């Protein structure tokens, strides 16, 4: 809304206001005041039980409003913290839009009523959907800044990204930058440090704003940060521009933001602003700061309140007189009242909308569009060779694909690359790809799993197609929050405005003879438990080719589990099926037909079931084997069909017996196919313990052919 308050022009002392003109000074104040009034209104609505949560931006308005003057909506990429209301208003988010989020309205542009208020997100403004997690945003912003550099050199990738679903929001400008903010508390998360390491190492155009209000809920900054000052700690990061300011003073903030933004735009490296702000309204409405802040401290904070201080400044400098301030404030109050009335009358989301946008509405990887016939040619390839071949084929087709992780490159040092054969992954699954497609497309990362996934997510948000590798399933856990709370939820929480079509390739499983507890883990059920994520686990080279290609071409995040023990087996090789061979997700493969009993399995147990079936065949027992190969979605129809055919079923899987993936399948069979069973559903699985290094112990722990054979015989006795 245009400022209607008439302003008496005063002569400004230029150095005092860093060249800011009257209109801009008033715009800053208006935005700050509007932000505060929206908080006040939300607090009132919460007390009236008309909204369900409130977290304020009070005390943070000055630095955020100042920053908003330098960021360009729809050009720069914004990863805002929940206290960035004034920034978002400056960039074009309207008061009504913020209140639509507060009431959880259908037309709330950040989430359609799915997220709490102040969890910003608007694709047309390049404001990326924010989760509640403190710290995850930092590594995602790194990925977004990497996309900036990537698109600079890869125009074809940009064109391809624009053509993909949600491509209307893909953009790139030569001097764009990425902004990410967080609180003093959030800087303690590992992801903050992981992100700085990459941003400085790659000199990314990434601007950090640390809004230090002295507390993370009740934890004071000296407990949070060694020495109490984050800017002191980060000063030794190379190429990082570091500035500290009074974030309650918009004019000082303006000058500091100007310099930092310029530093990033000029591609001199990342910048970090450490802004000291206040937090007068407690952490949220669920908190009462009187419980841990002394009265003296609270009074001191009140004296630093940015709104009252700046109003006083404007009057003192003759920019606005008291009457004009009152008139401006009345105008803002009116605007807030009107927006609140509209928000309270807004339509709620429909109950059935809850199922929408868990997965892509545009690309269904389980559809017939992904059915194809293999065009087999060439010498048989192992599973791991097929991974590399499929990646190479897809990279040739789609310039959006980037590949990264620990040790995935042939050789990071270009001089060495000329002289050596190349590493290409600890299992050689990415061998030769860097040499073929370049260092910007295939590269090694620091040893930091959360940042591998977070960076992939940041790139995917901007239209790229990252295929990242987690070196061993056993080491995926630092990335768990990025996977569970970010990758899986991005599309749903933004109500379809953002997506995260990352492929995570993860070597998994045991039977390694000497793998021990940290190189043999299973745990696929932990990820099939996560809505939003597709999980596949092929057991043959042909299925690797078809399913990996589908994973890359689909528009959802996919966890592609590669069983290490199967990588180089002679029994699952395949000729190359051609560059367009895809297999739909959620379609099982009948490994062997049979009539007496069914074994439902996947991964490394498929072959063990085949060996068991061959032995049993000699004793006149006919076993049917179903390889699920896709775990989420999975082929319930194939399961039901085989149970209805043989009436006896064993679910055989490598994960632990209790709470393992097969436990759910067995439960569903017992639940929904009870009438079709002639005997109870049986499971053959690993013991509920860890996988031992000593091969004799490993043999006992993991399911073996002999366990399957014994289970089949027992089941046929019914
Ligand atoms: C990963 C994670 N851990 C804990 C929380 C709960 N939590 C929400 S805000 C917050 C404090 C954040 O402090 P700070 O980063 O300083 O931001 P401030 O709220 O002070 O602006 C905590 C612990 C969370 N949301 N995410
Ligand atoms: Mg804080």
XYZ file of C-alpha atoms and ligand atoms in Angstrom:
745
model
C 0.000 0.000 0.000
C 1.381 3.422 -0.918
C 2.236 5.651 1.967
C -0.458 8.249 2.231
C 1.058 10.112 5.120
C 2.270 13.477 3.906
C 5.806 14.119 4.949
C 7.359 17.427 5.717
C 10.735 17.402 4.022
C 13.612 18.004 6.394
C 17.236 18.385 5.488
C 18.982 15.125 6.282
C 22.459 14.786 7.627
C 23.750 12.440 4.897
C 26.542 10.658 6.800
C 24.187 10.070 9.712
C 21.663 8.250 7.515
C 24.089 6.665 5.043
C 22.510 8.400 2.088
C 19.000 7.173 2.871
C 16.320 9.527 1.572
C 13.147 10.559 3.387
C 10.864 8.156 1.602
C 13.101 5.190 2.276
C 13.454 6.077 5.953
C 9.696 6.260 6.249
C 9.257 3.059 4.283
C 11.580 1.319 6.714
C 9.652 2.620 9.706
C 6.321 1.754 8.157
C 7.432 -1.815 7.452
C 8.852 -2.208 10.948
C 5.699 -0.896 12.516
C 3.488 -3.010 10.264
C 5.473 -6.092 11.245
C 5.049 -5.284 14.949
C 1.354 -4.598 14.568
C 0.830 -7.894 12.766
C 2.516 -9.635 15.674
C 0.306 -7.746 18.129
C -2.781 -8.676 16.177
C -1.788 -12.321 16.002
C -1.191 -12.346 19.751
C -4.659 -10.954 20.278
C -6.137 -13.569 17.926
C -4.284 -16.315 19.743
C -5.649 -15.123 23.084
C -9.125 -15.210 21.534
C -8.455 -18.782 20.351
C -8.897 -17.727 16.742
C -5.422 -18.873 15.754
C -3.403 -21.735 17.177
C 0.186 -20.528 17.485
C 2.175 -17.307 17.483
C 5.860 -16.565 17.185
C 6.824 -12.936 16.838
C 9.405 -10.960 14.916
C 9.391 -8.268 17.583
C 12.848 -6.826 18.155
C 14.132 -8.122 14.813
C 12.316 -5.602 12.608
C 15.082 -3.100 11.941
C 17.742 -5.401 10.502
C 15.099 -7.332 8.543
C 13.528 -4.223 7.029
C 16.964 -2.882 6.105
C 17.953 -6.177 4.517
C 14.734 -6.157 2.519
C 15.855 -3.015 0.732
C 18.744 -4.867 -0.886
C 17.249 -8.227 -1.771
C 15.362 -8.430 -5.030
C 12.098 -10.392 -4.903
C 11.892 -13.056 -7.572
C 15.598 -12.672 -8.373
C 17.570 -13.380 -5.205
C 16.826 -16.593 -3.308
C 15.568 -16.238 0.217
C 15.803 -18.760 3.075
C 14.253 -16.738 5.904
C 14.061 -17.540 9.624
C 10.701 -17.447 11.352
C 11.474 -13.990 12.784
C 11.849 -12.434 9.308
C 8.364 -10.952 8.995
C 9.660 -7.431 8.241
C 11.936 -8.807 5.530
C 9.104 -10.740 3.918
C 6.831 -7.674 4.029
C 9.564 -5.634 2.390
C 9.877 -8.243 -0.359
C 6.175 -8.199 -1.141
C 4.430 -10.651 1.168
C 1.185 -8.883 2.130
C -0.276 -8.485 5.625
C -3.246 -10.550 4.487
C -0.959 -13.376 3.351
C 0.795 -13.498 6.716
C -2.560 -13.620 8.516
C -3.928 -16.283 6.162
C -1.075 -18.439 7.447
C -1.990 -17.592 11.052
C -5.595 -18.732 10.648
C -4.523 -21.750 8.546
C -6.553 -20.717 5.491
C -6.828 -22.619 2.249
C -5.283 -19.693 0.387
C -2.326 -19.237 2.727
C 0.383 -19.032 0.029
C 3.109 -20.496 2.240
C 1.387 -23.777 3.021
C -2.388 -23.761 2.550
C -2.932 -24.089 6.295
C -0.445 -26.921 6.758
C 2.331 -25.117 8.627
C 2.448 -22.852 11.655
C 2.428 -19.094 11.035
C 5.687 -17.324 10.133
C 6.922 -20.362 8.219
C 7.421 -18.267 5.102
C 7.398 -19.503 1.530
C 6.322 -17.988 -1.788
C 7.633 -19.272 -5.066
C 6.955 -16.124 -7.065
C 9.142 -14.156 -4.646
C 11.818 -16.900 -4.475
C 11.093 -17.252 -0.753
C 11.754 -20.935 -0.146
C 9.409 -22.848 2.164
C 10.695 -22.855 5.747
C 10.417 -25.752 8.150
C 10.457 -25.473 11.942
C 13.921 -27.016 12.150
C 16.583 -24.629 13.373
C 19.625 -24.985 11.137
C 18.522 -27.121 8.188
C 18.136 -24.006 6.045
C 21.870 -23.249 5.995
C 22.974 -26.204 3.879
C 19.939 -25.901 1.610
C 20.910 -22.295 0.944
C 24.369 -23.555 0.008
C 22.760 -25.848 -2.577
C 20.736 -22.932 -3.929
C 23.910 -20.850 -4.245
C 25.636 -23.730 -5.998
C 22.747 -23.712 -8.464
C 23.503 -20.044 -9.123
C 27.032 -20.900 -10.217
C 25.921 -24.014 -12.093
C 23.331 -22.201 -14.192
C 25.905 -19.541 -15.065
C 27.885 -22.115 -17.006
C 25.087 -24.493 -17.994
C 22.414 -22.724 -19.989
C 21.007 -25.984 -21.338
C 20.349 -27.141 -17.770
C 18.466 -23.910 -17.113
C 16.347 -24.416 -20.222
C 15.623 -28.026 -19.220
C 14.696 -26.973 -15.680
C 12.273 -24.369 -17.006
C 10.497 -27.079 -19.007
C 10.073 -29.445 -16.032
C 7.060 -29.288 -13.663
C 7.157 -26.065 -11.558
C 9.598 -24.750 -14.183
C 7.740 -21.444 -14.179
C 9.576 -20.626 -10.947
C 13.031 -21.551 -12.212
C 15.122 -18.482 -12.854
C 18.660 -17.243 -12.846
C 20.189 -13.759 -13.005
C 23.844 -13.039 -13.442
C 24.312 -11.190 -10.130
C 21.695 -12.964 -8.026
C 22.580 -13.957 -4.472
C 21.169 -16.322 -1.861
C 20.142 -15.079 1.591
C 19.846 -17.301 4.645
C 19.120 -16.305 8.211
C 19.030 -17.941 11.603
C 19.196 -17.153 15.288
C 22.098 -17.289 17.699
C 20.831 -20.709 18.764
C 20.661 -22.053 15.223
C 24.372 -21.384 14.736
C 25.105 -24.237 17.130
C 23.650 -26.778 14.721
C 26.245 -28.747 12.787
C 24.615 -27.713 9.529
C 25.592 -24.082 10.151
C 29.252 -25.068 10.276
C 28.955 -27.568 7.452
C 27.423 -24.842 5.330
C 30.138 -22.276 6.083
C 32.778 -24.835 5.202
C 31.314 -25.344 1.725
C 30.246 -21.727 1.140
C 33.739 -20.452 1.902
C 35.485 -23.325 0.136
C 33.521 -22.643 -3.055
C 33.230 -18.850 -2.543
C 29.495 -19.006 -2.985
C 27.333 -15.875 -3.300
C 25.636 -16.637 -0.001
C 24.674 -14.024 2.559
C 24.158 -15.161 6.151
C 22.261 -13.080 8.649
C 22.571 -14.201 12.266
C 19.852 -12.487 14.269
C 21.300 -12.665 17.752
C 18.654 -11.844 20.330
C 20.803 -13.268 23.113
C 18.618 -16.295 23.732
C 17.510 -19.567 22.199
C 14.267 -19.979 24.123
C 15.786 -19.810 27.623
C 19.418 -20.596 26.811
C 21.595 -17.461 26.865
C 24.159 -16.849 24.173
C 27.218 -17.441 26.383
C 25.991 -20.994 26.965
C 25.122 -21.383 23.298
C 28.312 -20.074 21.716
C 31.871 -20.437 23.003
C 32.939 -16.939 24.036
C 29.458 -15.582 23.377
C 30.099 -14.103 19.938
C 29.458 -15.974 16.695
C 31.131 -13.298 14.575
C 34.343 -13.704 16.552
C 34.304 -17.442 15.952
C 33.788 -17.315 12.184
C 36.379 -14.681 11.358
C 38.986 -17.193 10.229
C 36.844 -18.698 7.477
C 38.547 -17.805 4.186
C 36.827 -15.339 1.843
C 34.067 -14.716 4.381
C 33.099 -11.072 4.838
C 32.109 -10.673 8.495
C 30.288 -7.687 9.964
C 28.688 -7.043 13.332
C 25.996 -4.478 13.917
C 23.266 -3.176 16.140
C 20.329 -4.845 14.432
C 17.873 -2.655 16.310
C 19.207 0.375 14.444
C 17.896 0.383 10.869
C 20.409 2.917 9.644
C 23.465 1.079 10.910
C 21.869 -2.143 9.648
C 21.305 -0.533 6.245
C 24.946 0.306 5.823
C 26.136 -3.129 6.956
C 23.651 -4.942 4.695
C 24.604 -2.782 1.740
C 28.260 -3.695 2.012
C 27.628 -7.402 2.595
C 25.135 -7.716 -0.269
C 27.532 -5.961 -2.606
C 30.350 -8.298 -1.550
C 28.205 -11.320 -2.487
C 26.900 -9.793 -5.723
C 30.441 -9.072 -6.833
C 31.208 -12.767 -6.338
C 33.930 -12.101 -3.789
C 32.616 -14.861 -1.531
C 30.005 -15.375 1.171
C 29.239 -12.788 3.850
C 27.958 -13.072 7.403
C 26.227 -10.315 9.328
C 25.979 -10.745 13.065
C 23.125 -8.483 14.123
C 22.334 -7.851 17.790
C 18.597 -7.639 18.264
C 16.051 -7.989 21.054
C 13.208 -10.399 21.765
C 10.652 -8.483 23.831
C 7.721 -10.907 23.462
C 9.296 -14.085 24.904
C 10.233 -16.927 22.562
C 6.647 -17.573 21.491
C 3.257 -17.398 23.117
C 4.053 -20.754 24.694
C 6.976 -19.228 26.592
C 7.253 -16.732 29.450
C 10.666 -15.118 29.568
C 10.094 -13.812 33.105
C 10.902 -17.359 34.175
C 14.552 -16.938 33.195
C 15.270 -13.252 32.358
C 15.722 -10.775 35.188
C 13.580 -7.628 35.364
C 16.690 -5.540 34.885
C 17.602 -7.378 31.709
C 14.112 -7.004 30.337
C 14.101 -3.280 31.052
C 17.449 -2.910 29.316
C 16.015 -4.718 26.283
C 12.945 -2.479 26.278
C 15.219 0.557 26.046
C 16.705 -0.926 22.859
C 13.342 -1.598 21.229
C 13.784 -0.793 17.526
C 10.296 0.610 16.973
C 10.247 3.240 19.713
C 13.886 4.149 19.090
C 13.371 4.711 15.374
C 10.156 6.668 15.825
C 12.045 8.960 18.177
C 14.868 9.297 15.667
C 12.486 10.260 12.866
C 10.914 12.951 15.020
C 14.227 14.203 16.335
C 15.642 14.475 12.824
C 12.548 16.293 11.615
C 11.620 13.566 9.172
C 8.190 13.031 10.662
C 6.487 15.007 13.376
C 4.469 13.405 16.132
C 1.212 13.900 14.263
C 2.586 12.331 11.131
C 3.833 9.350 13.096
C 0.380 8.942 14.605
C -1.222 9.218 11.208
C 1.136 6.623 9.723
C 0.441 4.313 12.620
C -3.310 4.751 12.296
C -3.036 3.914 8.621
C -1.093 0.737 9.436
C -3.612 -0.193 12.116
C -6.388 0.126 9.573
C -4.533 -2.022 7.116
C -3.965 -4.701 9.749
C -7.604 -4.570 10.854
C -8.842 -5.009 7.291
C -6.393 -7.853 6.642
C -7.388 -9.601 9.880
C -11.093 -9.297 9.057
C -10.445 -10.804 5.645
C -8.270 -13.585 7.047
C -10.834 -14.515 9.681
C -13.465 -14.842 6.972
C -11.189 -16.858 4.673
C -12.078 -20.339 3.508
C -10.511 -23.263 5.346
C -8.739 -26.060 3.495
C -11.008 -29.000 2.667
C -10.504 -32.182 4.679
C -9.635 -34.276 1.627
C -6.951 -31.788 0.512
C -4.715 -33.341 3.179
C -3.719 -36.106 0.766
C -2.624 -33.718 -1.942
C 1.010 -32.952 -2.696
C 2.560 -35.745 -0.706
C 3.948 -36.815 -4.073
C 4.153 -35.124 -7.457
C 0.778 -34.584 -9.108
C 2.574 -34.306 -12.467
C 4.739 -37.405 -12.717
C 3.539 -40.778 -11.431
C 6.518 -43.153 -11.343
C 4.153 -46.089 -10.794
C 2.255 -45.371 -13.998
C 2.265 -47.200 -17.322
C 4.305 -44.318 -18.760
C 7.331 -45.985 -17.169
C 6.653 -49.436 -18.637
C 9.122 -50.370 -21.385
C 10.766 -53.311 -23.074
C 14.534 -53.752 -22.664
C 16.595 -53.535 -25.863
C 19.342 -55.822 -24.629
C 22.762 -55.543 -26.187
C 26.477 -55.917 -25.358
C 28.283 -57.994 -22.774
C 26.592 -58.767 -19.440
C 27.236 -56.102 -16.810
C 27.323 -56.370 -13.053
C 24.968 -54.365 -10.893
C 27.589 -51.790 -10.018
C 28.647 -51.396 -13.635
C 25.007 -50.866 -14.509
C 24.723 -48.059 -11.952
C 27.586 -46.203 -13.642
C 26.257 -46.889 -17.159
C 22.760 -45.707 -16.298
C 24.072 -42.541 -14.671
C 26.215 -41.866 -17.738
C 23.237 -42.327 -20.095
C 21.010 -40.054 -18.040
C 23.673 -37.366 -17.669
C 23.985 -37.202 -21.441
C 20.233 -36.696 -21.758
C 19.724 -34.246 -18.912
C 22.181 -31.473 -18.071
C 20.346 -30.781 -14.817
C 21.912 -33.893 -13.275
C 24.724 -33.328 -10.791
C 26.477 -36.134 -8.936
C 28.262 -35.670 -5.650
C 29.158 -37.300 -2.367
C 32.230 -38.666 -0.629
C 34.821 -40.095 -3.070
C 32.444 -40.114 -6.047
C 34.734 -38.105 -8.341
C 37.539 -39.698 -10.308
C 40.084 -37.258 -8.829
C 39.341 -33.816 -7.409
C 42.736 -32.407 -8.373
C 42.764 -31.711 -12.080
C 46.512 -32.311 -12.405
C 46.154 -35.724 -10.855
C 43.196 -36.545 -13.052
C 45.454 -36.402 -16.107
C 47.805 -38.968 -14.616
C 45.633 -41.441 -12.734
C 42.899 -43.950 -13.454
C 40.463 -42.323 -11.021
C 38.544 -43.419 -7.944
C 34.873 -43.001 -8.957
C 33.339 -44.124 -5.681
C 34.434 -46.607 -3.044
C 32.463 -49.200 -5.018
C 33.232 -47.635 -8.446
C 29.560 -46.865 -9.037
C 30.419 -43.414 -10.406
C 33.680 -44.331 -12.146
C 34.549 -42.214 -15.175
C 31.665 -39.780 -14.801
C 33.744 -36.785 -13.722
C 36.138 -37.328 -16.606
C 33.250 -37.578 -19.033
C 30.988 -34.790 -17.781
C 33.205 -32.301 -15.950
C 34.071 -31.177 -12.457
C 30.999 -29.034 -12.034
C 28.702 -31.993 -12.634
C 30.537 -34.713 -10.710
C 32.410 -33.721 -7.590
C 33.578 -34.755 -4.150
C 32.101 -33.160 -1.052
C 33.451 -32.710 2.453
C 32.696 -35.631 4.731
C 29.373 -34.287 6.005
C 26.196 -36.226 5.271
C 23.642 -33.626 6.416
C 25.148 -31.148 4.016
C 25.225 -33.653 1.153
C 21.464 -34.090 1.443
C 20.759 -30.443 2.286
C 22.789 -29.190 -0.660
C 20.988 -31.632 -2.943
C 17.686 -30.294 -1.686
C 18.748 -26.697 -2.304
C 19.751 -27.546 -5.867
C 16.537 -29.485 -6.504
C 14.456 -26.566 -5.215
C 15.948 -24.527 -8.037
C 15.218 -27.091 -10.728
C 18.380 -29.180 -10.809
C 18.350 -32.981 -10.553
C 20.953 -33.978 -7.973
C 21.902 -37.637 -7.678
C 23.802 -37.634 -4.403
C 25.527 -40.590 -2.786
C 25.655 -41.536 0.876
C 28.730 -43.732 0.987
C 27.287 -46.392 3.302
C 23.758 -46.720 4.677
C 25.351 -47.038 8.129
C 26.432 -43.374 7.922
C 23.195 -41.850 6.730
C 22.125 -40.768 10.201
C 23.650 -37.261 10.303
C 21.388 -36.589 7.294
C 18.275 -37.959 8.929
C 16.724 -34.590 9.673
C 17.401 -33.328 6.163
C 15.703 -36.460 4.823
C 12.793 -36.858 7.222
C 11.923 -33.245 7.975
C 12.984 -31.560 4.749
C 13.328 -33.760 1.665
C 10.182 -35.774 2.381
C 8.065 -32.830 3.496
C 9.065 -30.003 1.157
C 6.288 -30.547 -1.406
C 3.593 -31.278 1.163
C 4.386 -28.440 3.535
C 4.465 -25.889 0.705
C 1.207 -27.304 -0.663
C 2.904 -28.152 -3.936
C 4.735 -24.846 -4.428
C 8.183 -26.399 -3.972
C 9.524 -29.864 -4.626
C 12.620 -31.908 -3.814
C 13.239 -34.471 -6.548
C 16.606 -35.646 -5.262
C 17.893 -39.168 -5.886
C 19.878 -40.502 -2.942
C 21.935 -43.526 -3.872
C 22.781 -45.529 -0.784
C 24.828 -48.763 -0.673
C 23.223 -50.954 1.974
C 23.230 -54.385 3.566
C 25.390 -57.190 4.896
C 26.646 -60.641 3.781
C 30.026 -58.977 3.280
C 32.088 -61.415 5.353
C 33.810 -58.946 7.642
C 31.592 -55.878 7.251
C 30.875 -55.652 10.957
C 28.230 -53.495 12.545
C 29.114 -50.314 10.657
C 29.269 -51.667 7.106
C 26.335 -54.078 7.110
C 23.272 -52.282 8.378
C 19.817 -52.611 6.947
C 17.031 -50.251 7.980
C 14.942 -49.563 4.918
C 11.763 -49.558 7.016
C 12.945 -46.366 8.715
C 12.670 -44.649 5.338
C 9.592 -46.423 3.972
C 8.010 -45.008 7.131
C 8.457 -41.491 5.708
C 5.637 -40.199 3.487
C 6.891 -38.213 0.508
C 9.876 -40.468 -0.130
C 10.054 -43.266 -2.702
C 12.234 -46.211 -1.708
C 13.475 -48.841 -4.158
C 15.886 -51.733 -3.755
C 16.718 -53.705 -6.898
C 18.347 -57.133 -6.801
C 19.475 -57.462 -10.423
C 21.465 -55.362 -12.868
C 18.472 -55.107 -15.196
C 16.295 -53.758 -12.394
C 19.048 -51.303 -11.452
C 18.967 -49.907 -14.985
C 15.194 -49.625 -15.104
C 14.569 -48.374 -11.581
C 17.476 -45.917 -11.400
C 16.307 -44.335 -14.643
C 12.767 -44.059 -13.260
C 14.179 -42.588 -10.044
C 15.981 -39.894 -12.021
C 13.041 -39.150 -14.304
C 10.431 -38.996 -11.582
C 9.682 -35.789 -9.709
C 9.791 -37.047 -6.106
C 12.714 -37.692 -3.776
C 13.887 -41.271 -4.166
C 16.066 -43.367 -1.922
C 17.815 -45.823 -4.223
C 19.174 -48.660 -2.105
C 22.004 -50.623 -3.725
C 22.889 -53.859 -1.996
C 26.673 -53.996 -1.690
C 26.763 -57.782 -1.649
C 24.932 -57.840 -4.995
C 27.178 -55.298 -6.737
C 29.484 -57.846 -8.371
C 27.648 -61.170 -8.289
C 27.680 -63.240 -11.462
C 24.057 -64.365 -11.040
C 22.326 -60.997 -11.404
C 24.166 -59.543 -14.415
C 22.410 -58.136 -17.412
C 23.147 -56.821 -20.863
C 22.520 -53.106 -21.327
C 18.767 -52.593 -21.807
C 19.053 -49.374 -23.839
C 19.076 -45.676 -22.866
C 15.333 -45.378 -22.324
C 14.625 -48.503 -20.323
C 12.501 -47.706 -17.291
C 10.591 -49.851 -14.792
C 7.609 -48.406 -12.930
C 7.861 -48.142 -9.160
C 5.542 -50.381 -7.184
C 5.715 -53.338 -9.585
C 7.107 -56.579 -8.204
C 8.946 -59.150 -10.309
C 7.942 -62.805 -10.260
C 11.318 -64.486 -9.950
C 9.909 -67.972 -10.125
C 6.403 -69.385 -10.383
C 5.326 -72.094 -7.942
C 2.205 -73.612 -6.412
C 2.832 -74.812 -2.830
C 4.038 -71.691 -1.086
C 5.066 -68.072 -1.779
C 8.169 -66.250 -0.650
C 7.927 -62.475 -0.720
C 11.352 -60.935 -0.579
C 13.771 -58.341 -1.992
C 17.444 -57.398 -1.982
C 20.101 -59.967 -1.149
C 17.556 -62.475 0.145
C 16.093 -62.957 -3.341
C 19.003 -65.133 -4.421
C 18.945 -67.069 -1.146
C 15.274 -67.780 -1.729
C 16.074 -68.961 -5.256
C 18.723 -71.366 -3.982
C 16.338 -72.644 -1.309
C 13.573 -73.083 -3.903
C 15.880 -75.075 -6.188
C 16.753 -77.432 -3.303
C 13.099 -77.791 -2.323
C 12.124 -78.428 -5.941
C 14.236 -81.598 -5.806
C 12.084 -82.699 -2.868
C 8.919 -82.024 -4.863
C 8.055 -78.705 -3.249
C 7.066 -75.933 -5.607
C 7.862 -72.399 -4.363
C 6.812 -69.076 -5.933
C 9.192 -66.137 -5.391
C 8.213 -62.490 -5.611
C 10.933 -59.808 -5.608
C 9.284 -56.593 -4.475
C 12.206 -54.444 -5.773
C 10.212 -51.314 -4.986
C 9.502 -50.865 -1.267
C 7.509 -47.636 -1.249
C 5.256 -47.818 -3.140
C 5.085 -51.625 -3.121
C 3.078 -54.041 -5.189
C 0.203 -55.110 -2.980
C -1.631 -56.608 -5.944
C 1.240 -58.983 -6.670
C 1.381 -59.965 -2.992
C -2.359 -60.592 -2.851
C -2.270 -62.574 -6.105
C 0.467 -64.933 -4.946
C -1.162 -65.462 -1.524
C -4.473 -66.278 -3.223
C -2.640 -68.730 -5.437
C -0.577 -70.690 -2.886
C -2.329 -69.839 0.420
C 0.955 -70.112 2.291
C 3.446 -67.282 2.561
C 6.847 -66.453 3.992
C 8.142 -62.902 4.070
C 11.930 -63.118 3.912
C 14.039 -60.017 4.463
C 17.464 -59.023 5.671
C 16.434 -56.322 8.140
C 15.765 -57.220 11.783
C 12.812 -59.466 12.544
C 11.090 -56.944 14.803
C 9.858 -53.720 13.206
C 11.675 -54.622 9.979
C 10.176 -53.917 6.555
C 8.763 -57.435 6.165
C 6.971 -57.182 9.506
C 4.588 -54.651 7.964
C 4.027 -56.794 4.870
C 3.339 -59.856 7.047
C 0.952 -57.840 9.223
C -0.981 -56.579 6.220
C -1.274 -60.066 4.744
C -2.592 -61.392 8.065
C -4.944 -58.441 8.285
C -6.351 -58.256 4.770
C -5.811 -61.741 3.331
C -6.662 -63.843 6.383
C -9.377 -65.765 4.533
C -6.924 -66.760 1.811
C -4.379 -68.283 4.169
C -4.086 -71.993 4.995
C -1.324 -71.318 7.510
C 0.007 -68.390 9.543
C 2.254 -65.842 7.802
C 5.876 -66.556 8.652
C 8.870 -64.224 8.644
C 12.483 -65.121 8.004
C 14.693 -62.207 8.972
C 17.813 -61.109 10.825
C 18.173 -61.512 14.564
C 17.301 -58.405 16.557
C 20.913 -57.515 17.133
C 23.915 -56.112 15.284
C 25.804 -57.617 12.405
C 29.099 -59.053 13.668
C 32.491 -58.840 11.973
C 33.309 -62.490 12.660
C 31.835 -64.336 9.639
C 30.558 -67.249 11.721
C 28.536 -64.844 13.849
C 27.339 -62.936 10.796
C 26.032 -66.207 9.337
C 23.928 -66.797 12.415
C 22.572 -63.275 12.521
C 21.512 -62.812 8.884
C 18.849 -64.916 7.130
C 20.385 -67.813 5.193
C 19.174 -70.303 2.599
C 18.960 -72.969 5.302
C 16.667 -70.749 7.400
C 14.354 -70.331 4.420
C 14.325 -74.042 3.636
C 13.496 -74.904 7.240
C 10.746 -72.286 7.385
C 9.169 -73.601 4.179
C 9.078 -77.156 5.515
C 7.576 -76.054 8.805
C 4.897 -74.065 7.045
C 3.939 -76.980 4.786
C 3.262 -79.089 7.880
C 0.134 -77.053 8.601
C 16.466 -28.753 15.263
C 15.570 -28.099 16.257
N 15.812 -28.246 17.571
C 15.015 -27.656 18.474
C 13.948 -26.897 18.071
C 13.033 -26.230 19.111
N 13.330 -24.752 19.050
C 12.588 -23.932 18.298
S 13.201 -22.386 18.267
C 14.441 -22.797 19.311
C 15.429 -21.743 19.722
C 16.040 -21.061 18.554
O 16.870 -20.054 18.987
P 17.545 -19.039 18.000
O 18.121 -19.753 16.841
O 18.442 -18.175 18.785
O 16.316 -18.209 17.418
P 15.332 -17.236 18.173
O 14.082 -17.994 18.429
O 16.001 -16.786 19.414
O 15.117 -16.115 17.217
C 14.379 -24.134 19.669
C 15.310 -24.806 20.598
C 13.716 -26.782 16.691
N 12.704 -26.091 16.198
N 14.547 -27.365 15.797
Mg 18.012 -16.282 19.622
